[in-house]
mmCIF file of C-alpha atoms in Angstrom:
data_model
loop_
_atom_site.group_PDB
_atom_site.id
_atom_site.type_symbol
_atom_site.label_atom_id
_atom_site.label_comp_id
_atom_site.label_asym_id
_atom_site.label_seq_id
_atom_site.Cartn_x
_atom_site.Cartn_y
_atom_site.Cartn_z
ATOM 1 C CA UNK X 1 120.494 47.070 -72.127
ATOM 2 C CA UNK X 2 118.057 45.390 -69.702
ATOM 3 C CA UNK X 3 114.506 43.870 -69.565
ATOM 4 C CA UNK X 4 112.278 44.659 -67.588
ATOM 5 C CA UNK X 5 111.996 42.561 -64.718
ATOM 6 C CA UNK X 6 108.451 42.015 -64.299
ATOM 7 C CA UNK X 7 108.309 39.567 -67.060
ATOM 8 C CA UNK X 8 106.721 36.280 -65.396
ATOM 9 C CA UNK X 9 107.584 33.980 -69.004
ATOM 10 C CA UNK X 10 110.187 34.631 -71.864
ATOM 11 C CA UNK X 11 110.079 33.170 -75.501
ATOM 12 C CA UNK X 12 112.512 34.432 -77.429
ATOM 13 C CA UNK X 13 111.203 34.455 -81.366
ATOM 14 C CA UNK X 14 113.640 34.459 -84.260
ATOM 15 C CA UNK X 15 112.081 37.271 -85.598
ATOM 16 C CA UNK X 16 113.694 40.460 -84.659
ATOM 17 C CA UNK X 17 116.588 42.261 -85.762
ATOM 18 C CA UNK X 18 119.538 42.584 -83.573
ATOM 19 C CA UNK X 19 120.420 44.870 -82.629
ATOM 20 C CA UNK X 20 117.683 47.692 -82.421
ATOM 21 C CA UNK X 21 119.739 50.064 -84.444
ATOM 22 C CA UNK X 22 118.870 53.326 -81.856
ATOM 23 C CA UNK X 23 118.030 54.552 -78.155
ATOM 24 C CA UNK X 24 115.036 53.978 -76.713
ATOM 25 C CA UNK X 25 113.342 57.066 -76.733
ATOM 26 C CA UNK X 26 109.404 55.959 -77.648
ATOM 27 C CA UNK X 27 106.678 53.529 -76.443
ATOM 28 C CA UNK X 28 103.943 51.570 -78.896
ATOM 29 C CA UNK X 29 101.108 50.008 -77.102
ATOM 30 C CA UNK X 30 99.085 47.423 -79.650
ATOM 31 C CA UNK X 31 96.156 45.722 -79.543
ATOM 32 C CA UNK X 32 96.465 41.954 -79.799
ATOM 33 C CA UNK X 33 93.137 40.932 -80.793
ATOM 34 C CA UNK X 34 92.495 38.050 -78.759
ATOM 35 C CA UNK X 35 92.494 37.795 -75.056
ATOM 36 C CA UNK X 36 95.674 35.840 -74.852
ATOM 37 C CA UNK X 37 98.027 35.006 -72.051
ATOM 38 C CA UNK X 38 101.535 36.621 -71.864
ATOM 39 C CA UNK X 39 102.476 32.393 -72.752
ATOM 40 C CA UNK X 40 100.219 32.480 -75.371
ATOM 41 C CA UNK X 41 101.300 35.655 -77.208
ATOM 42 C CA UNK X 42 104.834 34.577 -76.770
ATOM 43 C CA UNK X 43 104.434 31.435 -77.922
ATOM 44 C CA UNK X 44 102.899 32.644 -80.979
ATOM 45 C CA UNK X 45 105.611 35.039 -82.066
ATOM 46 C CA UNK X 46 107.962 32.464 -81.595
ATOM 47 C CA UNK X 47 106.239 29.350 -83.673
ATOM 48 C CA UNK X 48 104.095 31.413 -86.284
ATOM 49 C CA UNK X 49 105.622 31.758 -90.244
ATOM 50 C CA UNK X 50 104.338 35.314 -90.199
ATOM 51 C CA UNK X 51 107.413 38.168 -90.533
ATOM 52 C CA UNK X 52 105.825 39.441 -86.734
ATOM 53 C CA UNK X 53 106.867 40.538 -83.083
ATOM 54 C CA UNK X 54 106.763 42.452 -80.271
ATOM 55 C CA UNK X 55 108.916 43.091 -77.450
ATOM 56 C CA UNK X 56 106.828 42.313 -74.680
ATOM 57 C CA UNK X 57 102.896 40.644 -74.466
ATOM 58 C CA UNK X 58 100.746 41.660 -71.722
ATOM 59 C CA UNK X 59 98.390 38.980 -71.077
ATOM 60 C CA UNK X 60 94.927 39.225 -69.953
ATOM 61 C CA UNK X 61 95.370 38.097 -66.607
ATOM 62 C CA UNK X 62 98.236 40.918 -66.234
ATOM 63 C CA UNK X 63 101.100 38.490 -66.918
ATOM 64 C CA UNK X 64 103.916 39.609 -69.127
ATOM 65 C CA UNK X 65 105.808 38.115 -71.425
ATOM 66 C CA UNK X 66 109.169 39.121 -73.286
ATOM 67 C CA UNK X 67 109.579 38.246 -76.878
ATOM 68 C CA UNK X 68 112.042 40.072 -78.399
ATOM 69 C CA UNK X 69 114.609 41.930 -76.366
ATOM 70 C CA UNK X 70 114.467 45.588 -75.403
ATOM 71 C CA UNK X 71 118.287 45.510 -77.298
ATOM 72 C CA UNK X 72 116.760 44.143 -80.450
ATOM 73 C CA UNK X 73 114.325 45.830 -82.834
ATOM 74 C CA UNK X 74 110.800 44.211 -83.016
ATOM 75 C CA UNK X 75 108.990 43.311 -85.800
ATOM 76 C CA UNK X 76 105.684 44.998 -84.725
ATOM 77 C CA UNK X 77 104.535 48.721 -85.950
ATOM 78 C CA UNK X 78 105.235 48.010 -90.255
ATOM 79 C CA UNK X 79 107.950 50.497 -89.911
ATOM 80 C CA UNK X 80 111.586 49.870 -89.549
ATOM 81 C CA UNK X 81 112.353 53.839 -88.076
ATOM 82 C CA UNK X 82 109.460 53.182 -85.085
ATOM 83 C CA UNK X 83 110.574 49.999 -84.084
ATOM 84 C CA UNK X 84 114.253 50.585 -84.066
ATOM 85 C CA UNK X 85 113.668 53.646 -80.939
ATOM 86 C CA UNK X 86 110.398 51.915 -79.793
ATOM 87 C CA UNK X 87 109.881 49.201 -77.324
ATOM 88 C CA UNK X 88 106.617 47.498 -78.712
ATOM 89 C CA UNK X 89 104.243 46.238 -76.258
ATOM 90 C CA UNK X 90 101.073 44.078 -77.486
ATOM 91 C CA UNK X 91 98.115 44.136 -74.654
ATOM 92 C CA UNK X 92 95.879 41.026 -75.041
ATOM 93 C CA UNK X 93 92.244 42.446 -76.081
ATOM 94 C CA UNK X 94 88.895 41.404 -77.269
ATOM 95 C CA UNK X 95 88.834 40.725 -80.676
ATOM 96 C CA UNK X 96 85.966 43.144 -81.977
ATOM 97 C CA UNK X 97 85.813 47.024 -81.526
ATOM 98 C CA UNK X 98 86.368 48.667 -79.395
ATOM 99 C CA UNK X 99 89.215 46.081 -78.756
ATOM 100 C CA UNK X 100 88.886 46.375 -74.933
ATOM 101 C CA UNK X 101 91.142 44.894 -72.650
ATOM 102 C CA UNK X 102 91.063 43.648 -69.240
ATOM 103 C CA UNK X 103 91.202 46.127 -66.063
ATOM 104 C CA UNK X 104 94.675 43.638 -64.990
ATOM 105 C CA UNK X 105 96.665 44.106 -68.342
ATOM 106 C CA UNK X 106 95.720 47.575 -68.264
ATOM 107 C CA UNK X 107 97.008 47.697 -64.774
ATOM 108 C CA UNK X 108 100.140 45.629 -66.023
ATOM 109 C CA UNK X 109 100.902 47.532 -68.860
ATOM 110 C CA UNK X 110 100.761 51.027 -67.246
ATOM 111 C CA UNK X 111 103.533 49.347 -64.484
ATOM 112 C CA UNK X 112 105.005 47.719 -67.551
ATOM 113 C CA UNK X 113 105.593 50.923 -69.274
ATOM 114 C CA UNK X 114 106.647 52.795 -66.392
ATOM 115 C CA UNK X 115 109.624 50.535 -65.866
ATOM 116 C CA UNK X 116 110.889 50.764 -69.458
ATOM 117 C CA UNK X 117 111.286 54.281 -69.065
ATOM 118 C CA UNK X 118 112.768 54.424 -65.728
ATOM 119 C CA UNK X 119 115.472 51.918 -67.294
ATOM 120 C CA UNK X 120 115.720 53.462 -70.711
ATOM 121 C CA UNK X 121 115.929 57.134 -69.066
ATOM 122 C CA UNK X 122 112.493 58.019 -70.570
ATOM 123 C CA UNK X 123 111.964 61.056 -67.823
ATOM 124 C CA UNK X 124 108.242 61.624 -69.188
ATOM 125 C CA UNK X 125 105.601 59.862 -71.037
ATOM 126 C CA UNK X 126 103.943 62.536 -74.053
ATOM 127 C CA UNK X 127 101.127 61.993 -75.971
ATOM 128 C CA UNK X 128 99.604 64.703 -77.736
ATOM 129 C CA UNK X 129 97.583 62.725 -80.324
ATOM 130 C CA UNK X 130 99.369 64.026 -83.204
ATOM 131 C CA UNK X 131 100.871 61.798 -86.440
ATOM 132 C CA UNK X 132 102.804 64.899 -87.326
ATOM 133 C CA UNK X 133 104.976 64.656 -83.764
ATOM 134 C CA UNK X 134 106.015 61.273 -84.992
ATOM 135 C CA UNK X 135 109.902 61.106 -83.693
ATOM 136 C CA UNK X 136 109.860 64.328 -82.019
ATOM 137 C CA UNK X 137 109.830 62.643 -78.335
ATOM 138 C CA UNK X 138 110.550 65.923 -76.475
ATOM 139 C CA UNK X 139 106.944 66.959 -77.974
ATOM 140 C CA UNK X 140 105.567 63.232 -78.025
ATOM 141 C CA UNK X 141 107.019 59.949 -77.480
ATOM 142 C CA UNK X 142 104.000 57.077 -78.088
ATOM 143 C CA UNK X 143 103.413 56.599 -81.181
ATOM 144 C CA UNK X 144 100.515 53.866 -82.713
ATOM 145 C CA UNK X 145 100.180 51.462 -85.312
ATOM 146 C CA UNK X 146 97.736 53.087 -87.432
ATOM 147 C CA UNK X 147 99.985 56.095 -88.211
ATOM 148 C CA UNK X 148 102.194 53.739 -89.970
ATOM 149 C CA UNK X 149 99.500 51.244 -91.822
ATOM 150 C CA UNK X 150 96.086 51.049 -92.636
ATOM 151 C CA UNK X 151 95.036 49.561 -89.162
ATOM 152 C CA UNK X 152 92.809 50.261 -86.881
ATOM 153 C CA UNK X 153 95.299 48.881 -83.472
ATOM 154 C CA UNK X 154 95.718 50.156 -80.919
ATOM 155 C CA UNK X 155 91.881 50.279 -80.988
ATOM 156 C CA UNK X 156 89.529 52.801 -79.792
ATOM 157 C CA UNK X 157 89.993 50.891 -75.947
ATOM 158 C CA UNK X 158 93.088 51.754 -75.409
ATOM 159 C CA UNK X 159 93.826 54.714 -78.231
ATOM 160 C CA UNK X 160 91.139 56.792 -76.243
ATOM 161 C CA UNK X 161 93.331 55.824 -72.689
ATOM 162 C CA UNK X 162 96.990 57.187 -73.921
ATOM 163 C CA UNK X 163 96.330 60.192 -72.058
ATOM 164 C CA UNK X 164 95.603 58.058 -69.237
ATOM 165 C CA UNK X 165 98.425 56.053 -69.869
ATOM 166 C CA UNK X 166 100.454 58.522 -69.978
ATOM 167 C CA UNK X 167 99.506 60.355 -67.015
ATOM 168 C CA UNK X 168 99.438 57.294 -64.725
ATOM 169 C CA UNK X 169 102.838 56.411 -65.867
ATOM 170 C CA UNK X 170 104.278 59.969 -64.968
ATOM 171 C CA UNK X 171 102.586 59.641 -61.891
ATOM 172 C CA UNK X 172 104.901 56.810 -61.252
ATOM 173 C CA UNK X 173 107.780 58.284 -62.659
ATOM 174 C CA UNK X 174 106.993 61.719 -60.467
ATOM 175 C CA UNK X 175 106.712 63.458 -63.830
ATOM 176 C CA UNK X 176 104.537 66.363 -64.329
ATOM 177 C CA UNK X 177 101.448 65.537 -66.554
ATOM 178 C CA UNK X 178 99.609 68.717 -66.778
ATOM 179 C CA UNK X 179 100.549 69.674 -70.209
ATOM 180 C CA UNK X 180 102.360 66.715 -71.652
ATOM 181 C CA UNK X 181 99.476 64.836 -71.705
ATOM 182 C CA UNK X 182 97.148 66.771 -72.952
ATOM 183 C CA UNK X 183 96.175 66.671 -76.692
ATOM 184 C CA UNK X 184 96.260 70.077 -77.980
ATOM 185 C CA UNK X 185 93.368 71.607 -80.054
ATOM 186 C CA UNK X 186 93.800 70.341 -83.176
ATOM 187 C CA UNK X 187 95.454 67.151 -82.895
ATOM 188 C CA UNK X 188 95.376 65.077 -85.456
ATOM 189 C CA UNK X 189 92.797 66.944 -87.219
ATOM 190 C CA UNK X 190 92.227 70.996 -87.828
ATOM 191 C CA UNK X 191 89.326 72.261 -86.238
ATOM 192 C CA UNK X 192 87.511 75.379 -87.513
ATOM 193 C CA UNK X 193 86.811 78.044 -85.225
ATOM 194 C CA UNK X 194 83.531 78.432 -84.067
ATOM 195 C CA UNK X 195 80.840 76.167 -84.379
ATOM 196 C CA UNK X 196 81.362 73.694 -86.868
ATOM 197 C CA UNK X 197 79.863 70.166 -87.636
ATOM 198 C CA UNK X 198 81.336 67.048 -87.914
ATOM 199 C CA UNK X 199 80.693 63.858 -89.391
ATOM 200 C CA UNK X 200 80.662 60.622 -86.964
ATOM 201 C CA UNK X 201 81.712 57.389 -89.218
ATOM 202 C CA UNK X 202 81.084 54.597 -86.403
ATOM 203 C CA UNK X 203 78.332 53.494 -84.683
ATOM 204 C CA UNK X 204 79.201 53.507 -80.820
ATOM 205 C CA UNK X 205 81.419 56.674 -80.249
ATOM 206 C CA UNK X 206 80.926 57.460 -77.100
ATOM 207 C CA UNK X 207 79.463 60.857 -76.003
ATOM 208 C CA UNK X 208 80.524 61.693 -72.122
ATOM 209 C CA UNK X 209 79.521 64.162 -69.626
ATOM 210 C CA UNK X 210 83.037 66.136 -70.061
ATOM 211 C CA UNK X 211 86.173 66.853 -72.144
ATOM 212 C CA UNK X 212 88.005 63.491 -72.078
ATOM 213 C CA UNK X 213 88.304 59.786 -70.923
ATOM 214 C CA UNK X 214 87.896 59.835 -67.541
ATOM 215 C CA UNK X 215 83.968 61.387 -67.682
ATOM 216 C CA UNK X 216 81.576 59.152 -67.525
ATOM 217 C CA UNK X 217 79.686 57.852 -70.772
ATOM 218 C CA UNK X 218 76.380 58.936 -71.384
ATOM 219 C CA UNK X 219 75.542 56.705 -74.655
ATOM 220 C CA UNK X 220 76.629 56.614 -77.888
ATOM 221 C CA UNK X 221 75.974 58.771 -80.982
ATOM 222 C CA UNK X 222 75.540 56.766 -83.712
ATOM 223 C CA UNK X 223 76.342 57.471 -87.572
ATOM 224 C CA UNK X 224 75.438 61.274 -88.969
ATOM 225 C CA UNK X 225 76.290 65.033 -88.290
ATOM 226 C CA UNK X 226 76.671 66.922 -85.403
ATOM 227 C CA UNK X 227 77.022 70.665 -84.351
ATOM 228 C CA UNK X 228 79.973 71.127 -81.981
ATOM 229 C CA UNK X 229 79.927 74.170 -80.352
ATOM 230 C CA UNK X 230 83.288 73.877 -78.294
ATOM 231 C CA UNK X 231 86.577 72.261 -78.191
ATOM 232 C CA UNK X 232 88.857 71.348 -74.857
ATOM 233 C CA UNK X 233 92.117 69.035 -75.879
ATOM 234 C CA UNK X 234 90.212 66.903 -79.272
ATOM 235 C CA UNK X 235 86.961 66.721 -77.106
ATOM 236 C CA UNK X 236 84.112 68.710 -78.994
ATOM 237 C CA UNK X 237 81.031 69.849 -76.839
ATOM 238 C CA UNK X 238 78.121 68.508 -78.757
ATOM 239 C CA UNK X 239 75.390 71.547 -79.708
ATOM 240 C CA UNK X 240 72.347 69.596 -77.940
ATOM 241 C CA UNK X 241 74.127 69.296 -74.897
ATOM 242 C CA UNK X 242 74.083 65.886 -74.427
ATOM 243 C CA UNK X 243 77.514 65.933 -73.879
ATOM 244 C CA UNK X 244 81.124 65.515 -75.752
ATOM 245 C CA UNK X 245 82.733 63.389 -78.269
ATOM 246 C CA UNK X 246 86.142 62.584 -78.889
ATOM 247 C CA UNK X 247 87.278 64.241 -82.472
ATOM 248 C CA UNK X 248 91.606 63.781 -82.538
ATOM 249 C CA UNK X 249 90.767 60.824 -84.406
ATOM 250 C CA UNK X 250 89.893 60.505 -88.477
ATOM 251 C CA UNK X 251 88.439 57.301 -88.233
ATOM 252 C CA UNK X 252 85.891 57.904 -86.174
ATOM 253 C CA UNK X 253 85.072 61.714 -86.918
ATOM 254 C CA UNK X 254 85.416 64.060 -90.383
ATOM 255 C CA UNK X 255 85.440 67.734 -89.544
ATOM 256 C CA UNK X 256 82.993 68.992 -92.518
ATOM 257 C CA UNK X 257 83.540 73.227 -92.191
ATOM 258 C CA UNK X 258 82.484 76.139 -89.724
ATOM 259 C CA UNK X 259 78.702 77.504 -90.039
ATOM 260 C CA UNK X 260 75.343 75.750 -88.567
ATOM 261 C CA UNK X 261 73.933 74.599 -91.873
ATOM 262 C CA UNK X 262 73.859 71.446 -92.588
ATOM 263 C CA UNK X 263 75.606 68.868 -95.440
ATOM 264 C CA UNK X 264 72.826 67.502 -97.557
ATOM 265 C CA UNK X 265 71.504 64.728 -95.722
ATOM 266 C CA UNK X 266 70.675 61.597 -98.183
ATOM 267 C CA UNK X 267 67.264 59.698 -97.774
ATOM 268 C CA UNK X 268 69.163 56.812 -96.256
ATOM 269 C CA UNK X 269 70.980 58.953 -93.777
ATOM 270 C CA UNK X 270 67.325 60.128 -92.909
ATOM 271 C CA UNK X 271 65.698 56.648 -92.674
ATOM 272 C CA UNK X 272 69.103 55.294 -90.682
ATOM 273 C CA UNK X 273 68.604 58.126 -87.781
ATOM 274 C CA UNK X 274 65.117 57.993 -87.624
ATOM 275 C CA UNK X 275 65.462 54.173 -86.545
ATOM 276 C CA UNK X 276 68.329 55.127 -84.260
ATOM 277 C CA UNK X 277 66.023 57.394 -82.595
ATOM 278 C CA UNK X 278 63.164 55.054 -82.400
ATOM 279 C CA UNK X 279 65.854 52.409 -80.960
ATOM 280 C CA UNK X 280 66.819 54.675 -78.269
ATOM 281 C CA UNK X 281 63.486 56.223 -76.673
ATOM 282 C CA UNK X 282 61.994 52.344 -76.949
ATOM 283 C CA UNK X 283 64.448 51.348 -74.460
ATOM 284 C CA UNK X 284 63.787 54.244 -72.705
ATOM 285 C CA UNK X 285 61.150 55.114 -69.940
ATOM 286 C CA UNK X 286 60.578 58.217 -71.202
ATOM 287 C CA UNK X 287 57.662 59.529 -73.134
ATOM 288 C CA UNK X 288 58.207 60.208 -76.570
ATOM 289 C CA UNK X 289 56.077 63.054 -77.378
ATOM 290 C CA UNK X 290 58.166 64.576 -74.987
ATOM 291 C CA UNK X 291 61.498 64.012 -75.818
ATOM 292 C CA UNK X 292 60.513 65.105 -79.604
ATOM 293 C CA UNK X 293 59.239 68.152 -78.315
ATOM 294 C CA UNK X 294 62.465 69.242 -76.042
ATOM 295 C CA UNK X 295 64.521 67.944 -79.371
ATOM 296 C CA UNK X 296 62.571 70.508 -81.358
ATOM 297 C CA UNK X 297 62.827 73.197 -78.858
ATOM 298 C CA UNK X 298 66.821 72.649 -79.018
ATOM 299 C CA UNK X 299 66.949 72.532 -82.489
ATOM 300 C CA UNK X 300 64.851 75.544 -83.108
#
C-alpha cells in the first residue's frame, strides 16, 4: 500500500496502529484548528502525549504532510471501525467558527484526496450528508468527526464544501457527480412536507441566493424561527424570500413541525431579534420605515 506522492514532509508519529485492519474504502476530512503548516501538524502528532493522529496534514500554504501511513490505522475520528477503512486527512484552519481554511489547502486537499482514491481504487467520491450511510460506501464514502463524538470538526467551512469536495474530486477522477453528490431530501434530518419552520441555533448561518454552496451569500440569519417553504438537496427556501439556508445539519438547524404558526416565542427571543434587526438596517442605506413596511406586507 502506497502514499501518496504529493507529500512535500513526512513525520512518522508512534501513534497509530499497524496495520489498518481493512481496505480503504472512505475519506475523513478534519478541521485542525489552527492554521498550521503540513511541518507543523506533523510535528505535533509525532512529539505530543495526546493518544492522536492523522494520516496526512494539509497545511495552510497547501503543503502536505504524512503522519501515519495510508497501511496503518490513524488515531483521528474517536472510532476504531472509521479509521481502520478511512484515510484521515486534517486541513489546517482558523481556529474559531466557521473553521475556514485557506483557498491553497483547499486546493491541496481536493488534489490530495483525489490521489488516494485513484491509488486505493476509490472509483467515486459520495457524500450524501447522512450519519445513517455510515459504512455503506457504495451509497456514501466520507464520513466526519462529529458523527462519531460530540465535536463540532470538520466545521461548518469545510462540512458545507463536501459536496464540493466531492464533485471536484470526481471531476478529477472522470466520475459522474450528478447524483452522488447530492444530499438527498432529508439528510441527516426528516423534513415535513409542506411548509414547515425551523429553528436556527447559531448566529451566522448563512442564507444564499440558491439551493447549495456554490450561490452566493446574501447575509446571515441570526438565532430564531423561520418558515421554509421549499426544499432542494438539505437547502430550505426561506418564506420571505430572502433566500436559502442550509438544514442537513442538527447543529445549526431543529426542524420544529409542518403548519405556519408559530412556537411560542419567549420575551428574550423577542428582545434578541428586535436588536438583530436594528443591527442590520443601521448598517444599511436603506430607510427603515420602509423596510418595516415591505416586512409587514410579506408577513401579512
Amino acid at each position: 500500500m502506497s502514499n501518496s506522492h504529493l507529500v512535500t514532509y513526512t513525520n512518522i508519529t508512534n501513534h497509530k496502529s499497524s496495520p489498518r485492519g481493512h481496505a480503504i474504502d472512505t475519506i475523513t476530512i478534519h478541521c485542525y484548528v489552527g492554521q498550521v503548516t503540513a511541518k507543523q501538524g506533523c510535528d505535533f502528532f509525532a512529539t505530543t502525549d495526546r493518544e492522536c493522529s492523522a494520516n496526512y496534514v494539509v497545511g495552510r500554504d497547501g503543503s502536505i504532510g504524512l503522519s501515519v501511513d495510508e497501511a496503518d490505522r490513524s488515531w483521528c475520528t474517536s472510532n476504531r471501525d472509521n479509521d481502520s477503512r478511512a484515510v484521515t486527512i486534517e486541513v489546517a484552519s482558523d481556529s474559531e467558527h466557521p473553521y475556514a481554511v485557506t483557498d491553497a489547502a483547499y486546493t491541496a486537499l481536493i488534489n490530495l484526496v483525489a490521489d488516494i482514491c485513484k491509488r486505493n481504487g476509490i472509483k467515486a467520491l459520495r457524500w450524501k450528508a447522512d450519519k445513517n450511510l455510515i459504512g455503506q460506501v457504495d451509497q456514501q464514502n466520507m464520513t466526519v468527526h462529529r458523527w462519531f463524538a460530540n465535536k463540532a470538526c470538520p466545521g461548518q467551512y469545510l462540512y458545507e464544501r463536501h459536496g464540493a469536495i466531492a464533485e471536484a474530486v470526481n471531476k478529477i477522477l472522470g466520475a459522474s457527480t450528478t447524483q452522488e453528490t447530492e444530499a438527498p431530501q432529508g439528510g441527516s434530518q426528516a423534513f415535513p412536507d409542506g411548509t414547515f419552520q425551523v429553528r436556527v441555533l447559531i448566529p451566522d448561518l448563512k442564507y444564499r441566493s440558491g439551493p447549495g454552496i456554490s450561490y452566493p451569500a446574501r447575509g446571515v440569519t441570526g438565532k430564531g424561527i423561520f418558515t421554509i417553504t421549499e426544499v432542494r438537496t438539505c437547502w430550505g427556501k426561506l418564506k420571505s424570500g430572502a433566500g436559502w439556508i442550509y438544514l442537513g445539519d442538527p447543529d445549526y438547524t431543529t426542524i420544529l413541525g409542518s403548519g405556519t404558526a408559530q412556537e411560542p416565542t419567549t420575551p428574550q427571543e423577542v428582545e434578541q431579534l428586535a436588536q438583530e434587526i436594528s443591527a442590520m438596517l443601521k448598517a444599511s442605506s436603506c430607510d427603515p420605515g420602509s423596510v418595516l413596511k415591505r416586512v409587514g406586507e410579506i408577513l401579512a
